[in-house]
Coordinates of C-alpha atoms in Angstrom, one line a residue:
Chain A
X1414 CA 148.9 138.0 121.4
X1415 CA 145.5 136.2 121.0
X1416 CA 145.5 133.7 118.2
X1417 CA 143.0 133.5 115.6
X1418 CA 140.1 131.2 116.2
X1419 CA 140.0 128.0 114.1
X1420 CA 136.7 128.0 112.2
X1421 CA 135.3 125.0 110.3
X1422 CA 132.2 124.7 108.3
X1423 CA 130.6 121.3 108.0
X1424 CA 127.6 120.6 105.7
X1425 CA 125.7 117.9 107.6
X1426 CA 122.7 118.0 105.4
X1427 CA 122.3 119.9 102.1
X1428 CA 119.0 118.7 100.8
X1429 CA 115.6 120.3 100.9
X1430 CA 112.1 119.0 101.8
X1431 CA 113.0 115.4 102.5
X1432 CA 116.1 113.2 102.5
X1433 CA 117.2 111.0 99.7
X1434 CA 120.0 108.3 100.1
X1435 CA 122.6 110.7 98.5
X1436 CA 121.6 113.8 100.9
X1437 CA 120.1 114.4 104.3
X1438 CA 117.8 117.4 105.0
X1439 CA 119.0 120.8 106.4
X1440 CA 121.8 121.2 108.9
X1441 CA 125.0 123.1 108.8
X1442 CA 127.6 123.1 111.6
X1443 CA 130.2 125.8 112.3
X1444 CA 132.9 124.6 114.7
X1445 CA 134.4 127.8 116.5
X1446 CA 137.6 126.4 118.4
X1447 CA 135.9 123.5 120.4
X1448 CA 132.4 124.7 120.3
X1449 CA 129.8 123.5 117.6
X1450 CA 127.0 125.9 116.4
X1451 CA 124.3 124.1 114.6
X1452 CA 122.1 125.9 112.1
X1453 CA 118.9 124.0 111.6
X1454 CA 118.5 120.4 112.6
X1455 CA 116.6 118.2 110.2
X1456 CA 115.7 114.6 110.9
X1457 CA 118.9 112.4 111.0
X1458 CA 121.2 115.3 112.0
X1459 CA 122.6 113.5 115.0
X1460 CA 123.7 110.6 112.8
X1461 CA 125.3 113.0 110.4
X1462 CA 127.1 114.6 113.3
X1463 CA 128.3 111.2 114.3
X1464 CA 129.5 110.5 110.9
X1465 CA 131.5 113.8 110.7
X1466 CA 134.6 115.0 112.5
X1467 CA 132.5 116.8 115.0
X1468 CA 131.1 115.6 118.4
X1469 CA 127.4 115.8 118.9
X1470 CA 128.0 116.6 122.7
X1471 CA 129.8 119.8 121.8
X1472 CA 126.7 121.4 120.3
X1473 CA 125.7 124.1 122.8
X1474 CA 123.8 126.5 120.4
X1475 CA 121.2 125.6 117.8
X1476 CA 119.9 128.4 115.5
X1477 CA 116.7 127.5 113.6
X1478 CA 115.7 129.4 110.5
X1479 CA 112.0 128.2 110.6
X1480 CA 109.7 125.5 111.8
X1481 CA 109.4 123.4 108.8
X1482 CA 109.9 119.6 109.5
X1483 CA 112.9 119.3 107.2
X1484 CA 114.7 121.9 109.5
X1485 CA 113.7 120.9 113.1
X1486 CA 112.8 117.2 113.3
X1487 CA 116.3 116.0 114.3
X1488 CA 116.3 118.1 117.5
X1489 CA 114.3 115.8 119.7
X1490 CA 116.7 112.8 118.9
X1491 CA 119.7 114.9 119.3
X1492 CA 118.7 116.2 122.8
X1493 CA 117.7 112.5 123.8
X1494 CA 121.0 111.2 122.7
X1495 CA 122.9 113.9 124.7
X1496 CA 120.8 112.9 127.7
X1497 CA 121.7 109.3 127.3
X1498 CA 125.4 110.4 127.2
X1499 CA 125.0 112.2 130.6
X1500 CA 124.9 115.7 129.2
X1501 CA 124.7 118.3 132.0
X1502 CA 125.6 121.6 130.2
X1503 CA 122.6 123.6 129.0
X1504 CA 121.5 123.7 125.2
X1505 CA 120.5 127.1 123.9
X1506 CA 117.9 127.0 121.0
X1507 CA 117.1 130.2 119.0
X1508 CA 114.5 130.5 116.4
X1509 CA 111.8 132.7 115.0
X1510 CA 108.3 133.5 116.5
X1511 CA 106.5 130.2 117.6
X1512 CA 109.7 128.4 118.2
X1513 CA 109.0 127.8 121.9
X1514 CA 105.4 126.5 121.4
X1515 CA 106.3 124.2 118.6
X1516 CA 109.4 122.8 120.2
X1517 CA 107.8 122.3 123.5
X1518 CA 105.2 120.0 121.9
X1519 CA 107.7 118.1 119.7
X1520 CA 110.6 117.8 122.1
X1521 CA 109.1 117.3 125.7
X1522 CA 106.2 114.9 125.0
X1523 CA 106.3 111.2 125.4
X1524 CA 108.3 109.9 128.3
X1525 CA 111.5 112.1 127.7
X1526 CA 112.6 114.8 130.1
X1527 CA 116.2 116.1 129.6
X1528 CA 118.5 116.0 132.6
X1529 CA 120.0 119.4 131.5
X1530 CA 118.6 122.7 130.8
X1531 CA 117.2 123.5 127.3
X1532 CA 116.5 127.2 126.8
X1533 CA 114.5 128.3 123.9
X1534 CA 114.7 132.0 122.8
X1535 CA 112.5 133.5 120.0
X1536 CA 114.3 136.1 118.1
X1537 CA 113.0 139.2 116.3
X1538 CA 114.6 140.0 112.9
X1539 CA 117.8 142.1 113.5
X1540 CA 118.4 140.7 117.0
X1541 CA 122.1 140.5 117.6
X1542 CA 123.6 137.8 120.0
X1543 CA 126.9 138.7 121.3
X1544 CA 128.9 135.6 122.4
X1545 CA 132.1 137.4 123.0
X1546 CA 134.5 136.1 120.4
X1547 CA 131.6 136.0 117.8
X1548 CA 128.2 137.3 117.3
X1549 CA 125.2 135.8 115.6
X1550 CA 122.6 138.3 114.1
X1551 CA 119.0 137.3 113.0
X1552 CA 118.0 138.6 109.6
X1553 CA 114.5 138.6 108.0
X1554 CA 114.3 136.2 105.2
X1555 CA 111.5 135.8 102.7
X1556 CA 109.9 132.4 102.9
X1557 CA 106.3 131.3 103.3
X1558 CA 106.4 130.9 107.1
X1559 CA 108.3 133.2 109.7
X1560 CA 111.9 132.7 108.7
X1561 CA 115.1 134.1 110.0
X1562 CA 118.6 134.0 108.1
X1563 CA 121.7 134.2 110.3
X1564 CA 124.9 136.2 110.0
X1565 CA 127.8 134.7 112.0
X1566 CA 130.5 137.2 112.7
X1567 CA 133.8 136.5 114.3
X1568 CA 135.1 139.5 116.3
X1569 CA 137.9 141.5 114.6
X1570 CA 141.3 140.6 115.8
X1571 CA 144.2 142.9 116.8
X1572 CA 146.9 143.3 114.1
X1573 CA 149.8 141.0 114.1
X1574 CA 152.5 141.9 116.6
X1575 CA 156.1 142.1 115.1
X1576 CA 158.2 140.6 117.9
X1577 CA 161.4 140.6 116.1
X1578 CA 161.0 144.5 115.3
X1579 CA 160.0 145.3 118.9
X1580 CA 163.1 143.6 120.2
X1581 CA 165.3 145.3 117.6
X1582 CA 163.8 148.7 118.6
X1583 CA 164.7 148.0 122.2
X1584 CA 161.3 147.1 123.6
X1585 CA 161.8 144.4 126.4
X1586 CA 159.5 141.4 126.4
X1587 CA 156.8 141.7 129.0
X1588 CA 154.0 144.1 129.9
X1589 CA 155.1 146.7 127.2
X1590 CA 154.4 144.2 124.5
X1591 CA 150.8 143.9 125.6
X1592 CA 150.4 147.7 126.0
X1593 CA 151.7 148.4 122.4
X1594 CA 149.6 145.5 121.0
X1595 CA 146.5 147.1 122.7
X1596 CA 147.2 150.2 120.5
X1597 CA 149.1 152.4 123.1
X1598 CA 152.4 154.3 122.5
X1599 CA 155.3 153.7 124.7
X1600 CA 158.5 155.5 125.4
X1601 CA 162.0 153.7 125.4
X1602 CA 165.1 155.7 126.2
X1603 CA 163.2 159.0 125.5
X1604 CA 162.0 157.8 122.2
X1605 CA 158.2 157.5 121.7
X1606 CA 157.3 154.3 119.8
X1607 CA 153.8 154.1 118.2
X1608 CA 151.8 150.9 117.9
X1609 CA 151.7 151.1 114.1
X1610 CA 155.5 150.7 114.0
X1611 CA 155.2 147.3 115.5
X1612 CA 151.6 146.1 115.1
X1613 CA 149.9 145.4 111.8
X1614 CA 146.5 146.5 110.9
X1615 CA 143.5 144.9 112.6
X1616 CA 142.4 141.7 111.0
X1617 CA 138.6 141.5 110.1
X1618 CA 136.8 138.5 111.7
X1619 CA 135.3 135.9 109.4
X1620 CA 131.7 136.3 108.3
X1621 CA 129.5 133.4 107.4
X1622 CA 125.9 134.0 106.2
X1623 CA 123.2 131.2 106.1
X1624 CA 120.0 132.1 104.4
X1625 CA 117.9 129.1 105.4
X1626 CA 114.9 128.8 103.1
X1627 CA 114.1 132.0 101.2
X1628 CA 113.6 133.7 97.9
X1629 CA 116.1 136.3 97.0
X1630 CA 115.8 139.4 99.1
X1631 CA 117.4 142.7 99.8
X1632 CA 117.7 142.1 103.4
X1633 CA 120.1 139.2 102.9
X1634 CA 122.1 141.0 100.1
X1635 CA 122.7 143.9 102.5
X1636 CA 123.4 141.7 105.7
X1637 CA 125.5 139.3 103.8
X1638 CA 127.8 142.1 102.3
X1639 CA 131.4 140.9 101.7
X1640 CA 130.9 137.7 103.8
X1641 CA 133.6 135.1 103.4
X1642 CA 131.0 132.5 102.9
X1643 CA 127.2 132.7 101.7
X1644 CA 125.2 129.5 102.0
X1645 CA 122.0 130.3 100.1
X1646 CA 118.8 128.4 99.2
X1647 CA 119.2 126.8 95.8
X1648 CA 116.2 124.5 95.7
X1649 CA 115.6 124.3 91.9
X1650 CA 117.4 125.0 88.5
X1651 CA 116.6 128.0 86.4
X1652 CA 114.1 126.3 84.3
X1653 CA 111.9 126.2 87.4
X1654 CA 112.1 129.8 88.4
X1655 CA 108.4 130.4 88.7
X1656 CA 108.0 127.4 91.1
X1657 CA 110.8 128.4 93.1
X1658 CA 109.5 131.9 93.7
X1659 CA 105.9 130.5 94.2
X1660 CA 107.2 128.4 97.1
X1661 CA 109.4 131.2 98.4
X1662 CA 112.5 129.4 97.5
X1663 CA 115.5 130.3 95.1
X1664 CA 117.0 128.8 92.0
X1665 CA 120.7 128.3 91.7
X1666 CA 121.0 131.2 89.4
X1667 CA 119.1 133.5 91.9
X1668 CA 121.4 132.4 94.7
X1669 CA 124.5 133.4 92.5
X1670 CA 122.8 136.7 91.8
X1671 CA 122.6 137.3 95.6
X1672 CA 126.2 136.3 96.0
X1673 CA 127.4 138.7 93.2
X1674 CA 125.4 141.7 94.5
X1675 CA 126.5 141.0 98.1
X1676 CA 130.2 140.7 96.8
X1677 CA 130.9 137.6 99.0
X1678 CA 134.0 135.4 98.5
X1679 CA 132.4 132.0 98.2
X1680 CA 128.8 130.7 97.6
X1681 CA 127.6 127.3 98.7
X1682 CA 124.4 126.2 97.2
X1683 CA 122.2 124.5 99.7
X1684 CA 118.6 123.0 100.1
X1685 CA 118.8 121.1 96.9
X1686 CA 115.4 119.5 95.8
X1687 CA 115.3 115.7 96.1
X1688 CA 114.7 115.7 92.3
X1689 CA 118.3 116.4 91.5
X1690 CA 120.7 113.4 91.5
X1691 CA 123.3 115.1 89.2
X1692 CA 124.3 118.4 90.7
X1693 CA 126.3 119.8 87.7
X1694 CA 123.4 121.5 86.3
X1695 CA 122.8 123.6 89.4
X1696 CA 126.5 124.4 89.8
X1697 CA 126.9 125.5 86.2
X1698 CA 124.0 127.7 86.2
X1699 CA 125.4 129.4 89.4
X1700 CA 128.8 129.7 88.1
X1701 CA 127.6 131.5 85.0
X1702 CA 126.6 134.4 87.3
X1703 CA 129.2 133.8 90.2
X1704 CA 132.4 131.9 89.5
X1705 CA 133.2 130.6 93.1
X1706 CA 129.9 128.9 93.4
X1707 CA 129.8 125.2 94.7
X1708 CA 127.2 122.5 95.6
X1709 CA 128.9 120.9 98.7
X1710 CA 128.4 117.3 99.4
X1711 CA 127.0 116.1 102.6
X1712 CA 129.6 115.7 105.3
X1713 CA 132.1 117.9 103.3
X1714 CA 134.2 120.3 105.6
X1715 CA 135.8 123.6 104.9
X1716 CA 138.3 125.6 107.0
X1717 CA 137.9 129.3 106.9
Chain B
X1042 CA 94.5 78.4 93.0
X1043 CA 95.7 81.2 95.3
X1044 CA 99.5 81.5 95.1
X1045 CA 101.8 82.0 98.2
X1046 CA 102.3 85.5 99.1
X1047 CA 105.8 86.9 98.7
X1048 CA 107.1 87.9 102.2
X1049 CA 110.3 89.7 102.6
X1050 CA 111.9 90.9 105.9
X1051 CA 114.0 94.0 105.8
X1052 CA 116.0 95.3 108.7
X1053 CA 116.0 99.1 108.4
X1054 CA 117.5 99.9 111.7
X1055 CA 118.9 97.3 114.2
X1056 CA 120.5 99.5 116.8
X1057 CA 119.2 100.5 120.2
X1058 CA 119.0 103.8 122.1
X1059 CA 120.6 106.0 119.7
X1060 CA 122.1 105.7 116.1
X1061 CA 125.7 105.4 115.3
X1062 CA 127.2 105.6 111.8
X1063 CA 127.2 101.9 111.3
X1064 CA 123.4 101.3 112.5
X1065 CA 120.3 103.2 112.7
X1066 CA 117.8 103.0 115.5
X1067 CA 114.9 100.6 115.5
X1068 CA 112.6 99.8 112.5
X1069 CA 111.7 96.6 110.7
X1070 CA 109.8 96.1 107.6
X1071 CA 107.8 93.3 106.3
X1072 CA 106.9 93.4 102.7
X1073 CA 103.8 91.2 102.1
X1074 CA 103.2 91.2 98.3
X1075 CA 103.1 94.9 97.6
X1076 CA 102.4 96.3 101.0
X1077 CA 104.9 97.3 103.5
X1078 CA 104.3 96.8 107.3
X1079 CA 106.5 98.8 109.5
X1080 CA 107.4 97.6 113.0
X1081 CA 108.7 100.7 114.9
X1082 CA 110.0 103.9 113.3
X1083 CA 113.0 105.4 114.8
X1084 CA 114.6 108.7 113.6
X1085 CA 115.9 108.4 110.1
X1086 CA 113.7 105.4 109.1
X1087 CA 112.3 107.2 106.0
X1088 CA 116.0 107.6 104.7
X1089 CA 116.7 103.9 105.5
X1090 CA 113.5 103.1 103.5
X1091 CA 114.7 105.0 100.7
X1092 CA 118.1 103.2 100.8
X1093 CA 116.4 99.8 100.7
X1094 CA 114.4 98.0 97.9
X1095 CA 111.2 99.1 99.5
X1096 CA 109.0 102.2 98.8
X1097 CA 108.3 104.4 101.7
X1098 CA 105.0 105.2 100.0
X1099 CA 104.0 101.6 100.2
X1100 CA 103.8 101.8 104.1
X1101 CA 100.1 101.5 105.0
X1102 CA 100.4 100.2 108.5
X1103 CA 102.9 101.0 111.4
X1104 CA 103.1 98.9 114.6
X1105 CA 104.7 100.6 117.5
X1106 CA 106.0 98.5 120.4
X1107 CA 106.4 101.4 122.8
X1108 CA 106.8 105.2 122.9
X1109 CA 110.6 105.7 123.6
X1110 CA 112.2 108.0 121.1
X1111 CA 114.4 105.5 119.3
X1112 CA 111.3 103.7 118.2
X1113 CA 109.0 106.5 117.1
X1114 CA 110.8 109.8 116.3
X1115 CA 110.9 108.9 112.5
X1116 CA 107.2 108.8 112.2
X1117 CA 106.8 112.5 111.8
X1118 CA 109.3 112.9 108.9
X1119 CA 107.9 109.8 107.2
X1120 CA 104.4 111.2 107.2
X1121 CA 105.5 114.6 106.0
X1122 CA 107.4 113.1 103.1
X1123 CA 104.4 111.0 102.2
X1124 CA 102.5 114.2 102.2
X1125 CA 105.0 116.0 99.9
X1126 CA 104.7 113.0 97.5
X1127 CA 100.8 113.5 97.3
X1128 CA 99.7 110.5 99.3
X1129 CA 96.1 110.2 99.7
X1130 CA 95.7 106.7 101.2
X1131 CA 95.2 106.5 105.0
X1132 CA 98.1 105.3 107.3
X1133 CA 97.1 103.1 110.1
X1134 CA 99.3 103.4 113.2
X1135 CA 98.9 100.8 116.1
X1136 CA 100.6 101.0 119.5
X1137 CA 100.2 100.6 123.1
X1138 CA 98.4 102.7 125.6
X1139 CA 99.2 106.5 125.4
X1140 CA 100.1 106.2 121.7
X1141 CA 97.2 108.6 120.5
X1142 CA 98.2 111.3 123.0
X1143 CA 102.0 111.2 122.4
X1144 CA 101.8 110.8 118.7
X1145 CA 99.3 113.7 118.3
X1146 CA 101.8 115.9 120.1
X1147 CA 104.8 114.8 118.0
X1148 CA 103.2 114.4 114.6
X1149 CA 100.6 117.2 114.2
X1150 CA 102.3 120.2 115.7
X1151 CA 104.1 122.9 113.9
X1152 CA 102.8 123.8 110.6
X1153 CA 102.3 120.2 109.3
X1154 CA 98.8 118.9 108.6
X1155 CA 98.7 115.7 106.5
X1156 CA 96.5 115.7 103.4
X1157 CA 95.6 112.0 104.0
X1158 CA 93.9 110.3 107.0
X1159 CA 96.2 109.0 109.9
X1160 CA 94.3 106.7 112.1
X1161 CA 95.8 105.7 115.5
X1162 CA 94.7 102.8 117.4
X1163 CA 95.7 101.8 120.9
X1164 CA 95.8 98.1 121.4
X1165 CA 95.5 96.0 124.6
X1166 CA 97.7 92.9 124.9
X1167 CA 96.3 90.0 123.0
X1168 CA 94.5 92.2 120.5
X1169 CA 94.3 90.4 117.2
X1170 CA 94.0 92.4 114.1
X1171 CA 92.7 90.4 111.0
X1172 CA 93.7 91.9 107.8
X1173 CA 92.6 89.0 105.6
X1174 CA 95.7 87.4 104.1
X1175 CA 97.4 87.9 107.3
X1176 CA 96.9 88.9 111.1
X1177 CA 99.1 90.7 113.6
X1178 CA 98.6 90.0 117.2
X1179 CA 99.7 92.4 120.1
X1180 CA 101.6 90.4 122.9
X1181 CA 102.5 91.8 126.4
X1182 CA 106.2 92.4 126.6
X1183 CA 108.2 93.2 129.7
X1184 CA 109.9 96.6 129.3
X1185 CA 110.0 99.6 131.7
X1186 CA 107.2 101.4 129.9
X1187 CA 104.0 99.8 128.4
X1188 CA 105.3 97.7 125.6
X1189 CA 103.7 95.4 123.0
X1190 CA 105.6 92.7 121.0
X1191 CA 103.9 91.6 117.7
X1192 CA 103.2 88.3 116.1
X1193 CA 102.7 88.4 112.3
X1194 CA 100.8 85.3 110.9
X1195 CA 100.2 84.7 107.2
X1196 CA 96.9 82.9 106.9
X1197 CA 97.3 79.2 106.2
X1198 CA 97.0 78.4 102.5
X1199 CA 95.1 75.6 100.8
X1200 CA 97.1 72.6 99.7
X1201 CA 98.7 72.4 96.2
X1202 CA 96.3 71.4 93.4
X1203 CA 97.8 68.8 91.1
X1204 CA 96.3 69.9 87.8
X1205 CA 97.7 67.1 85.7
X1206 CA 96.3 64.5 88.0
X1207 CA 92.9 66.3 88.0
X1208 CA 92.8 66.2 84.2
X1209 CA 94.1 62.7 84.0
X1210 CA 91.1 61.7 86.2
X1211 CA 88.8 63.3 83.7
X1212 CA 88.0 66.5 85.8
X1213 CA 87.3 69.2 83.2
X1214 CA 89.1 72.7 83.8
X1215 CA 86.6 75.2 85.2
X1216 CA 84.2 75.5 88.2
X1217 CA 85.0 71.9 89.4
X1218 CA 88.6 72.7 89.9
X1219 CA 87.7 75.4 92.4
X1220 CA 85.1 73.2 94.1
X1221 CA 87.6 70.4 94.8
X1222 CA 90.4 72.9 95.7
X1223 CA 87.9 74.1 98.4
X1224 CA 87.7 70.7 99.9
X1225 CA 84.5 69.5 98.3
X1226 CA 84.1 65.9 96.6
X1227 CA 82.8 65.9 93.1
X1228 CA 81.3 63.2 90.9
X1229 CA 82.7 62.4 87.4
X1230 CA 81.1 59.7 85.3
X1231 CA 79.4 58.2 88.5
X1232 CA 82.8 58.2 90.2
X1233 CA 83.3 60.2 93.4
X1234 CA 86.7 62.0 93.6
X1235 CA 87.7 63.2 96.9
X1236 CA 89.8 66.4 97.4
X1237 CA 92.6 64.5 99.0
X1238 CA 93.3 62.6 95.7
X1239 CA 94.0 66.0 93.9
X1240 CA 94.8 68.6 96.5
X1241 CA 97.8 68.4 98.9
X1242 CA 97.8 69.2 102.6
X1243 CA 97.1 72.8 103.7
X1244 CA 100.3 74.9 103.8
X1245 CA 101.1 76.6 107.1
X1246 CA 101.3 80.4 106.8
X1247 CA 104.6 82.0 107.8
X1248 CA 105.0 83.4 111.3
X1249 CA 107.3 86.3 112.2
X1250 CA 107.6 87.4 115.9
X1251 CA 109.1 90.7 116.7
X1252 CA 109.8 91.4 120.4
X1253 CA 110.6 95.1 120.4
X1254 CA 112.3 96.2 123.8
X1255 CA 112.0 93.4 126.4
X1256 CA 113.5 91.3 128.9
X1257 CA 112.9 87.6 128.4
X1258 CA 109.3 86.7 129.3
X1259 CA 107.0 83.7 129.1
X1260 CA 104.4 85.7 127.0
X1261 CA 106.8 85.9 124.3
X1262 CA 108.0 82.4 124.4
X1263 CA 104.4 81.2 124.1
X1264 CA 103.4 83.4 121.5
X1265 CA 106.4 83.0 119.3
X1266 CA 106.1 79.1 119.5
X1267 CA 107.4 77.8 116.1
X1268 CA 107.7 81.0 114.3
X1269 CA 109.8 81.0 111.2
X1270 CA 111.6 84.1 112.5
X1271 CA 112.1 85.5 115.9
X1272 CA 113.5 89.1 116.1
X1273 CA 114.4 89.6 119.7
X1274 CA 115.9 92.3 121.9
X1275 CA 119.6 91.7 122.3
X1276 CA 121.0 94.9 123.7
X1277 CA 124.0 93.8 125.5
X1278 CA 126.4 90.8 126.0
X1279 CA 126.4 88.2 128.5
X1280 CA 128.9 89.9 130.8
X1281 CA 126.3 92.7 131.2
X1282 CA 123.3 90.6 132.3
X1283 CA 122.5 92.4 135.4
X1284 CA 122.4 95.9 133.5
X1285 CA 120.3 94.3 130.8
X1286 CA 117.7 93.0 133.1
X1287 CA 117.7 96.3 135.3
X1288 CA 116.8 98.3 132.2
X1289 CA 114.3 95.6 131.0
X1290 CA 116.5 94.5 128.1
X1291 CA 117.9 91.2 127.1
X1292 CA 121.4 89.9 126.4
X1293 CA 122.1 87.9 123.1
X1294 CA 122.2 84.8 125.2
X1295 CA 118.8 85.5 126.9
X1296 CA 117.5 86.1 123.3
X1297 CA 118.9 82.6 122.2
X1298 CA 117.3 81.0 125.2
X1299 CA 113.9 82.4 124.3
X1300 CA 114.4 81.2 120.8
X1301 CA 115.4 77.7 122.0
X1302 CA 112.4 77.5 124.1
X1303 CA 110.1 78.9 121.5
X1304 CA 111.5 76.3 119.0
X1305 CA 111.7 78.9 116.3
X1306 CA 113.6 78.3 113.0
X1307 CA 115.7 81.4 113.0
X1308 CA 116.7 84.1 115.5
X1309 CA 117.7 87.7 114.5
X1310 CA 119.4 89.7 117.3
X1311 CA 118.2 93.2 117.3
X1312 CA 118.3 96.5 119.4
X1313 CA 122.1 96.3 119.6
X1314 CA 123.8 98.8 122.0
X1315 CA 125.8 101.6 120.4
X1316 CA 128.7 100.3 122.5
X1317 CA 129.3 97.4 120.0
X1318 CA 131.1 97.9 116.8
X1319 CA 132.2 94.3 116.5
X1320 CA 129.2 92.1 116.5
X1321 CA 130.9 88.7 116.6
X1322 CA 130.7 88.6 120.4
X1323 CA 127.0 88.8 120.5
X1324 CA 126.5 86.3 117.7
X1325 CA 128.9 83.9 119.2
X1326 CA 127.2 84.0 122.5
X1327 CA 123.8 83.4 121.0
X1328 CA 125.0 80.6 118.9
X1329 CA 126.2 78.7 121.9
X1330 CA 122.6 78.4 122.8
X1331 CA 120.8 78.5 119.5
X1332 CA 122.7 77.7 116.3
X1333 CA 120.7 79.7 113.7
X1334 CA 121.2 83.0 115.4
X1335 CA 122.4 86.1 113.5
X1336 CA 122.9 89.9 114.0
X1337 CA 121.6 91.2 110.8
X1338 CA 123.2 94.3 109.1
X1339 CA 121.2 97.4 108.6
X1340 CA 119.3 97.1 105.2
X1341 CA 119.9 93.4 104.9
X1342 CA 116.9 91.6 103.4
X1343 CA 115.6 88.0 103.8
X1344 CA 112.8 86.3 101.9
X1345 CA 110.6 84.0 103.8

């Protein structure tokens, strides 16, 4: 009777390019039960983690979309702080081509040597990492350097077990409960009881799609299809569409079009340019296309 | 009639080792007229600058005490943000031995190449850099890696020129004003007028001493002698003296003893361990030895 995982989305940094007092650079955390998955890790991410409800020591896996500074420069400090707090458990870092070379230069120079293993894995587009209760799949994004988007998928869960009905039908509590929950039929007093009489339909696991920096692209629309949450590049407003595309970024409106085509439940606009202090403009432009659009504040948290 | 420079001290980050929500890691700025000198540049310093009254684009000179992460990991992001804001002017970085090798690895890897010159100079202890209106001298500190403390010295200024008295004595406004202000005698209607009749005594320039990470040492007491401001390592409280010395740091009490021996005007306690949320303990222990001691808050500013 496995219970549903608790999944929490925390926006650690929602700004693009460079930080401003109101917004830090890119980092998004997904808390899955007690583990924290980090997607990108711009400068200052460790302090954002410390200012959130999450523990920076619980970060075991980091997924980098690409190797621009505003997405990676917080890694070194995060690892050093873990080290000062006696971490022993390995940290797994995933990213696109060149991640190993670039991170080795940035992280392990100077006097710092971590007292715990740091594993760096370069992923090809479409690589799917199966972690048991969830998986993460790398998707090719369209930015001006090698860039991956990421699809987080919780494993589908068994249907709800109707304990009262099982007892009413004469099924004794014990191994037969598990058997029928697994989808097998059982026989009680010469009567065959099928699992669909007691167990509801399987429950689809949650899907969260994170685009990183990208202009709108079909690979993302396809891979994000019917996600619960899409977090999409929304660097500029619609009046700057040409500039957005020239720099391989998206406008809020473009992000909303991706959300609409991908039929997602919710869109969070992300990687906001430092030029915007008032975010209403971006949110309004997205909502014209896709109603459930939002610019999240830094440190805002959402349960899935 | 050179006017006195405006000097402002801004504590960008007063914490040691790693950041906490209440305090960022090490960085201190001195604004001298319109220029900003940065002493150390821990992760997140650019965002602290952006949250202060200073402009991060006005930082032309950075002085690193040593190459531990909490003092240097903000450099890369700062330079990248300058680049995104079309900086053309060179940035000069000074630090102890190994600064060139370590910074080249940390700053110039990945895809980033600055569009402006970045000059890195390794300093030997006692090296004095003369910048005209002020100088900065590197002083050997006592930490567990090569570490320099820094003495900022404003150039002594000419005495105040008493314009009213000059006119009353018949000196016409013009070149003779400059001549007498330079210290030369002049003759008006066969009467010799000496400079001390019109010009006050020379005014001593301000002195600010920044210790970086260090245990108490005589080099610092001597070099900081009669500074207006001493900013000194104060990582731990007096109950942890052994640990402080073992890690080549100081307690608040040790910092206060240095301040007393150096006969400085004011002591700012700095590089506070993340373990302290309440800072009264450190300030009280210092004040028992040296009355004008203070733990500054992050982003606090003081005019000299």
